[in-house]
mmCIF file of C-alpha atoms in Angstrom:
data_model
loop_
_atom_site.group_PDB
_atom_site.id
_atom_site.type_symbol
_atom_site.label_atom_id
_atom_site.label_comp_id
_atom_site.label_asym_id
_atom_site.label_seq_id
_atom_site.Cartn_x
_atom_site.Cartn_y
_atom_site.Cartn_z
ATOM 1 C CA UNK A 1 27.420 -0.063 -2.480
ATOM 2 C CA UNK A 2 25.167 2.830 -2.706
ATOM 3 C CA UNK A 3 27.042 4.512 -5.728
ATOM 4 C CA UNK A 4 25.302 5.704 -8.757
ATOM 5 C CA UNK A 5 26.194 3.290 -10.917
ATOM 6 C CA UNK A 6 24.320 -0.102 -11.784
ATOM 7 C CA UNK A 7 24.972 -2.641 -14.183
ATOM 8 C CA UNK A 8 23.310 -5.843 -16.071
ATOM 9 C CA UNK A 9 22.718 -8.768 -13.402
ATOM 10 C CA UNK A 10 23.991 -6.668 -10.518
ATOM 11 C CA UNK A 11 21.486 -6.189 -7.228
ATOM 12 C CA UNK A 12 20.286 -2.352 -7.166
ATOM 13 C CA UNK A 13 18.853 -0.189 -4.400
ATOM 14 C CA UNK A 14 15.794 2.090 -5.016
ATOM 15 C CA UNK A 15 15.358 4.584 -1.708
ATOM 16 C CA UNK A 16 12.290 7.049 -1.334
ATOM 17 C CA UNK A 17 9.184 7.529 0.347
ATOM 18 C CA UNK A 18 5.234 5.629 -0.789
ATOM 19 C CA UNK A 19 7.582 2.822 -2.685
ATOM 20 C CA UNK A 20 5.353 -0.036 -1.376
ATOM 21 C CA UNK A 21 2.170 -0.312 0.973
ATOM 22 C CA UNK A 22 3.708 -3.350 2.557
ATOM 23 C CA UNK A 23 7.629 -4.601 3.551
ATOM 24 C CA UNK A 24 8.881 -8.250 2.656
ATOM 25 C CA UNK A 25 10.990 -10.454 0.519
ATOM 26 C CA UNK A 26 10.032 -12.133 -2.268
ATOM 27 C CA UNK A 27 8.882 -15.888 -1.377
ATOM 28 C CA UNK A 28 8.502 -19.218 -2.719
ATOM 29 C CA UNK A 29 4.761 -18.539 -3.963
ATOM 30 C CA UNK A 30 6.042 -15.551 -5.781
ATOM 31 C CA UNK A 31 8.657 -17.238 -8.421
ATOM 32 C CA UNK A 32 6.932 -18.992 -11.541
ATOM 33 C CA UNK A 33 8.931 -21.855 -12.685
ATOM 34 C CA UNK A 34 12.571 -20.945 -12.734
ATOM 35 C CA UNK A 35 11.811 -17.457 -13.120
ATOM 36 C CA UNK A 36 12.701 -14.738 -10.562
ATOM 37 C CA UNK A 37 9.773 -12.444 -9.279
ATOM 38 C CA UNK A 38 8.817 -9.406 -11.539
ATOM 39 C CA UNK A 39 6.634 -7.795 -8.960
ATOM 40 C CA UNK A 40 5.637 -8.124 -5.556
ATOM 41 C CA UNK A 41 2.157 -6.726 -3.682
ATOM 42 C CA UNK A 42 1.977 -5.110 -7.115
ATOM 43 C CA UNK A 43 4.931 -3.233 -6.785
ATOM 44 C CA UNK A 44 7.200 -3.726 -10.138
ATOM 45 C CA UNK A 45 10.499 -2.071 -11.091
ATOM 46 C CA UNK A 46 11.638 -1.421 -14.397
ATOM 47 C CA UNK A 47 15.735 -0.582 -15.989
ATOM 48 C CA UNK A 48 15.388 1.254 -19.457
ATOM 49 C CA UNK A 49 12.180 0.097 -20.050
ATOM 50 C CA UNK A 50 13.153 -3.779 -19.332
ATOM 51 C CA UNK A 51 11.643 -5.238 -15.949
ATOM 52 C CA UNK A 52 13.931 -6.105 -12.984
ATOM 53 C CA UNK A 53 13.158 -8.707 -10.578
ATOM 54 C CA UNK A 54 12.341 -7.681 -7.583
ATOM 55 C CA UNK A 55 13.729 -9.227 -3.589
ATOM 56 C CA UNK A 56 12.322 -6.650 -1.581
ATOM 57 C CA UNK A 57 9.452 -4.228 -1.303
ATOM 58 C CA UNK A 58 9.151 -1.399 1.935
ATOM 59 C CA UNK A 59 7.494 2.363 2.367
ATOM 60 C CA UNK A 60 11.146 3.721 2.043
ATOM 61 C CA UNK A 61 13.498 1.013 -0.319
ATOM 62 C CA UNK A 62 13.433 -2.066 -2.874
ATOM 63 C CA UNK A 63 15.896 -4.324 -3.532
ATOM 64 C CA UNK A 64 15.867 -5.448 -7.157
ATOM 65 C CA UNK A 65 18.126 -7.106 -9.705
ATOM 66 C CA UNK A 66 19.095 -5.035 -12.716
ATOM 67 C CA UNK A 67 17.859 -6.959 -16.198
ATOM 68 C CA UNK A 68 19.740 -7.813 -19.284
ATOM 69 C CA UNK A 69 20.561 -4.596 -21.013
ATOM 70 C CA UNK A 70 23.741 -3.846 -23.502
ATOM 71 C CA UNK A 71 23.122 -0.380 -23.302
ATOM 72 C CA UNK A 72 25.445 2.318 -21.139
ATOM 73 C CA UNK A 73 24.912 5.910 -20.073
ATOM 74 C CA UNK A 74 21.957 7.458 -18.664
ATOM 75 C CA UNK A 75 19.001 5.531 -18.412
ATOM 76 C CA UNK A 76 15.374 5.406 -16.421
ATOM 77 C CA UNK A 77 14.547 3.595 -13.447
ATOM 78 C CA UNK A 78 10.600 3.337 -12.587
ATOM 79 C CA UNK A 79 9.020 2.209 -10.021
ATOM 80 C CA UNK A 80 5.395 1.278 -10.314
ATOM 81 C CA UNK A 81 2.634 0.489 -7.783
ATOM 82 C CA UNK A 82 -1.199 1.034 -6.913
ATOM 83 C CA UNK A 83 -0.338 5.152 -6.384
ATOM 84 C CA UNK A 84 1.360 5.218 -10.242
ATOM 85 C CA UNK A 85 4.652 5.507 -11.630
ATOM 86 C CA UNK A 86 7.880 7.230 -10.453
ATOM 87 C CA UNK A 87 10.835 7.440 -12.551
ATOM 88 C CA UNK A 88 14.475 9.003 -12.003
ATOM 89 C CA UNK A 89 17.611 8.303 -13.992
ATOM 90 C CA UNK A 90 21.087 6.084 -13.291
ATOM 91 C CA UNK A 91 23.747 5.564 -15.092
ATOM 92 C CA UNK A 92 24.427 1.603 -16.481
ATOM 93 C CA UNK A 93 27.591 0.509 -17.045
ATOM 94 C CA UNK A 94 29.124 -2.612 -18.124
ATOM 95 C CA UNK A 95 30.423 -3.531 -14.506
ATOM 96 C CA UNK A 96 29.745 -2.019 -11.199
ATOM 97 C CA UNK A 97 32.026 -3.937 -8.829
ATOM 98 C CA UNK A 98 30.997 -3.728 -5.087
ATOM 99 C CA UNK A 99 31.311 -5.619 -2.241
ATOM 100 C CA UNK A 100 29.371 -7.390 0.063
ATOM 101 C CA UNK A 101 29.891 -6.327 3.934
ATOM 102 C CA UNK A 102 29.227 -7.963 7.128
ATOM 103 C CA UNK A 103 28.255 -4.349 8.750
ATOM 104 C CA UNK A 104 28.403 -2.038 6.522
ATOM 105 C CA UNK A 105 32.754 -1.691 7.273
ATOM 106 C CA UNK A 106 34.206 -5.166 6.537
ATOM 107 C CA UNK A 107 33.746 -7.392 3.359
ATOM 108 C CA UNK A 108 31.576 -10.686 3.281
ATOM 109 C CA UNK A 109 34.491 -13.012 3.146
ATOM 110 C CA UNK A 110 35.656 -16.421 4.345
ATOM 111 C CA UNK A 111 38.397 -18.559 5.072
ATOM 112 C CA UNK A 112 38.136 -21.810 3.301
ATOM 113 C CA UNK A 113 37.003 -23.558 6.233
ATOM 114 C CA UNK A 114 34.472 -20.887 6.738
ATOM 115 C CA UNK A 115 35.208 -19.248 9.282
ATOM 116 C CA UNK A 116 34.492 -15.524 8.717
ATOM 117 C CA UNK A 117 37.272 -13.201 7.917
ATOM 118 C CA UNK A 118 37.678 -9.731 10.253
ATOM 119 C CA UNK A 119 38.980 -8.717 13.551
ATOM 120 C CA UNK A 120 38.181 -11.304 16.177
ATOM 121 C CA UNK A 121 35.017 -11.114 18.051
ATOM 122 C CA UNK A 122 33.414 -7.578 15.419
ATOM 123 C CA UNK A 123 30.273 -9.457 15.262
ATOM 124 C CA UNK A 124 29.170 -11.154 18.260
ATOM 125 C CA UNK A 125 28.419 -14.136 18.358
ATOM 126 C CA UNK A 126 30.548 -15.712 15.353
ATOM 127 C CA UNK A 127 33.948 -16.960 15.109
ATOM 128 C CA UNK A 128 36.208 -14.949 12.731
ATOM 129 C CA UNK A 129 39.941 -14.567 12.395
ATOM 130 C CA UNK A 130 42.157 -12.127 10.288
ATOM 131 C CA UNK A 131 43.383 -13.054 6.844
ATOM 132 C CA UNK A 132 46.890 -14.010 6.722
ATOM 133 C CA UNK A 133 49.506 -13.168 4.004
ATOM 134 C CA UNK A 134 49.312 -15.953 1.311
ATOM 135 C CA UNK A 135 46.221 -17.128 2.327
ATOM 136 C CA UNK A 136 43.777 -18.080 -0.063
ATOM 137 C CA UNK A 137 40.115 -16.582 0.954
ATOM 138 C CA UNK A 138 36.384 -15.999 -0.599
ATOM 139 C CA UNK A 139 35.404 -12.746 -1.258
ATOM 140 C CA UNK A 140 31.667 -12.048 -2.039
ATOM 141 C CA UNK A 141 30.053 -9.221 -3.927
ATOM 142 C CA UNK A 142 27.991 -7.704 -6.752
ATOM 143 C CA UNK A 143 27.913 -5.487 -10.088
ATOM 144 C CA UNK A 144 30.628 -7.682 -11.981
ATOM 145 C CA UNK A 145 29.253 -7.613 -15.290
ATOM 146 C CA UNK A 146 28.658 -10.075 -18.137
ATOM 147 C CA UNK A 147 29.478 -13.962 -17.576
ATOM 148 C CA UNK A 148 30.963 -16.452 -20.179
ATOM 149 C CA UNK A 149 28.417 -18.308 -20.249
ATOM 150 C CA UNK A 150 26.345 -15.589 -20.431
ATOM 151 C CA UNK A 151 23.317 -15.995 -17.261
ATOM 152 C CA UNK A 152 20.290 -14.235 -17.567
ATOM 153 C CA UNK A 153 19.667 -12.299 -14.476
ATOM 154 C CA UNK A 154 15.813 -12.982 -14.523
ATOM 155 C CA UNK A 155 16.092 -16.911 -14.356
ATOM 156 C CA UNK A 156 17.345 -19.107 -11.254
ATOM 157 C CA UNK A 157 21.060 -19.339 -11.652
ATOM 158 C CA UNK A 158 23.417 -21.634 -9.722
ATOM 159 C CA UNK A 159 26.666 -23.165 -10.146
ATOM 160 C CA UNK A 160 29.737 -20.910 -11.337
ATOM 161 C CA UNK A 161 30.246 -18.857 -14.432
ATOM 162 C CA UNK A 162 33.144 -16.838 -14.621
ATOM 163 C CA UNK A 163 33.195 -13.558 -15.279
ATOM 164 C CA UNK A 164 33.681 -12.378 -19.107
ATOM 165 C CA UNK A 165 36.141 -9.608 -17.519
ATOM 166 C CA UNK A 166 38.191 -11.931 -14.923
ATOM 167 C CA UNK A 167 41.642 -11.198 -17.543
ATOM 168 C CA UNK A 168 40.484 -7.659 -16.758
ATOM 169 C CA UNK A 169 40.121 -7.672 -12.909
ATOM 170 C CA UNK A 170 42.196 -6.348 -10.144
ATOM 171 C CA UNK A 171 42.101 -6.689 -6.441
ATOM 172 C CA UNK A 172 43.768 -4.214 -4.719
ATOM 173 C CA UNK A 173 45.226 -4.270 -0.786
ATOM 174 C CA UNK A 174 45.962 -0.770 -0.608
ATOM 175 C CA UNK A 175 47.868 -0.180 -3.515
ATOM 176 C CA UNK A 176 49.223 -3.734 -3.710
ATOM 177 C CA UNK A 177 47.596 -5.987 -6.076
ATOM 178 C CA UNK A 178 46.710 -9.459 -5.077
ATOM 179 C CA UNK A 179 46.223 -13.060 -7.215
ATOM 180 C CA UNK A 180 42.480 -13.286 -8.524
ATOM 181 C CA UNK A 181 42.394 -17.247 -8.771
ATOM 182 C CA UNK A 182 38.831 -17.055 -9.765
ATOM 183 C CA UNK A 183 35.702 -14.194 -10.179
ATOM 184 C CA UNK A 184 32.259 -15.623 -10.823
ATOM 185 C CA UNK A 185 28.724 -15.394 -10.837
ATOM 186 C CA UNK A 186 27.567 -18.034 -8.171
ATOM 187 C CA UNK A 187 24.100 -17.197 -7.932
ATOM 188 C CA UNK A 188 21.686 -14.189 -9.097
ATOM 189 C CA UNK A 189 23.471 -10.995 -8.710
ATOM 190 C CA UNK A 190 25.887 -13.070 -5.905
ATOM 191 C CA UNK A 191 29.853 -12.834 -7.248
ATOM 192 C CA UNK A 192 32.689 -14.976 -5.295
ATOM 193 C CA UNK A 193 36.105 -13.986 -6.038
ATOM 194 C CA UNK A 194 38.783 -16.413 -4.967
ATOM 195 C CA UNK A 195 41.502 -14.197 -4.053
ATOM 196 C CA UNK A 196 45.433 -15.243 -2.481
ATOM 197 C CA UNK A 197 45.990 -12.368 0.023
ATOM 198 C CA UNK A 198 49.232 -10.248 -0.815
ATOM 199 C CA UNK A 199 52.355 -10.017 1.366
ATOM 200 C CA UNK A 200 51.366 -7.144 3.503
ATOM 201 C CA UNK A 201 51.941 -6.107 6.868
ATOM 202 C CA UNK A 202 48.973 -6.399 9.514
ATOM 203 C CA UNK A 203 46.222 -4.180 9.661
ATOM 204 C CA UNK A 204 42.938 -3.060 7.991
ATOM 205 C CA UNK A 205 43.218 -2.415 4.278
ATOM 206 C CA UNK A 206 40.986 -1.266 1.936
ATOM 207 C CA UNK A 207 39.927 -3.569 -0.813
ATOM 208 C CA UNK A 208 39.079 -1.908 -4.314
ATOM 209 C CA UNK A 209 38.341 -3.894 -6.896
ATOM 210 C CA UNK A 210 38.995 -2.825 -10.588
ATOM 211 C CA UNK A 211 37.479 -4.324 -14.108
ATOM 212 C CA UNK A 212 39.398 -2.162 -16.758
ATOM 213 C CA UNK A 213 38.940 1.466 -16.206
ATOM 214 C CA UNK A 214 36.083 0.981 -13.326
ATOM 215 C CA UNK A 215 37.082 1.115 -10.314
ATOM 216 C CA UNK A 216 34.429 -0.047 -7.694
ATOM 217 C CA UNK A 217 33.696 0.578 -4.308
ATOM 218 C CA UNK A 218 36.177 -0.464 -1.181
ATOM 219 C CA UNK A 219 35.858 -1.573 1.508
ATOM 220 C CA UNK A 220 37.995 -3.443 4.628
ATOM 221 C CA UNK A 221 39.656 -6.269 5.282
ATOM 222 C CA UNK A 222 41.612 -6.964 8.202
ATOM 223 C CA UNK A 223 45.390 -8.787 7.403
ATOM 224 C CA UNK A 224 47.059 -10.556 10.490
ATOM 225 C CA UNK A 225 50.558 -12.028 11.281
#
């Protein structure tokens, strides 16, 4: 989402300039076992002094997922390669609910039959449709906290644990609230929440979603007929 807030399992963003001398994902030769990458080309990241698993190294930004950690407030992010150590501070909360978008506008989400959900024709290429009222839809996005049972963010996860704060989650369209049928981890740092869209007229809304007193970052969705 680009906000200034992380949280435990949720993918995090690290932007600035001599980061990494080359750019790439992590790959198959890179994982150990079941566990996630720790560094890549030498380039390591660490989250109050725990290290993060790291998807992608460049000059100018890594992509990393933030580590087991039930502390909140203020705490150091480093980043660490052949040149040394940089460090800067974020704040880590308990959640940091964002989601997913398919260009930066409109949120990663599905119909069940999987057809992407948006205006028809905003990407080219691929086949997507508005939401309707009372449809149920996939949602996809990151930062939603602890799971029950708990998944540690450094080993291979798949499969679908719900969130510890699902009783504690809101979705809304605007300011109408829709039916959260289900909000889970589905792989590392990857959350799906199973949503029924609300009675609303057509348009683009924005989406916020909400776990207790954090509200997270919106983005759109477009509602049809």
């Amino acid at each position: 989402s680009f906000q200034p807030t992380i949280s435990s399992g949720s993918w995090i963003t690290i932007r600035g300039s001599g980061l990494a001398t080359t750019t790439r994902t992590w790959a198959a030769g890179d994982f150990q076992g079941n566990k996630l990458p720790l560094s890549l080309d030498g380039v390591s990241v660490q989250v109050n002094g725990k290290d993060a698993p790291v998807y992608f190294i460049s000059p100018t930004q890594i992509n990393a997922l933030a580590p087991t950690d039930s502390a909140t407030g203020r705490v150091t992010v480093s980043v660490k390669n052949a040149a040394g150590t940089s460090s800067t501070t974020v704040s880590l909360q308990t959640s940091s609910p964002a989601f997913f978008t398919f260009d930066g506008t409109y949120i990663a989400a599905v119909h069940l039959d999987g057809t992407f959900v948006g205006p028809v024709g905003f990407l080219k290429g691929v086949t997507s449709r508005p939401a309707s009222p009372g449809e149920r839809i996939l949602l996809f996005g990151t930062g939603g906290g602890a799971t029950s049972p708990a998944v540690a963010p450094e080993t291979i996860f798949s499969g679908a644990a719900p969130l510890s704060s699902s009783n504690a989650l809101t979705m809304l369209f605007g300011t109408t609230t829709a039916t959260v049928e289900f909000a889970g981890l589905i792989s590392n740092g990857l959350n799906q929440f199973n949503i029924v869209v609300p009675r609303v007229a057509a348009g683009d809304y924005l989406v916020t979603p909400k776990i207790g007193t954090i509200v997270g970052d919106s983005a759109k969705l477009t509602v049809g007929n």
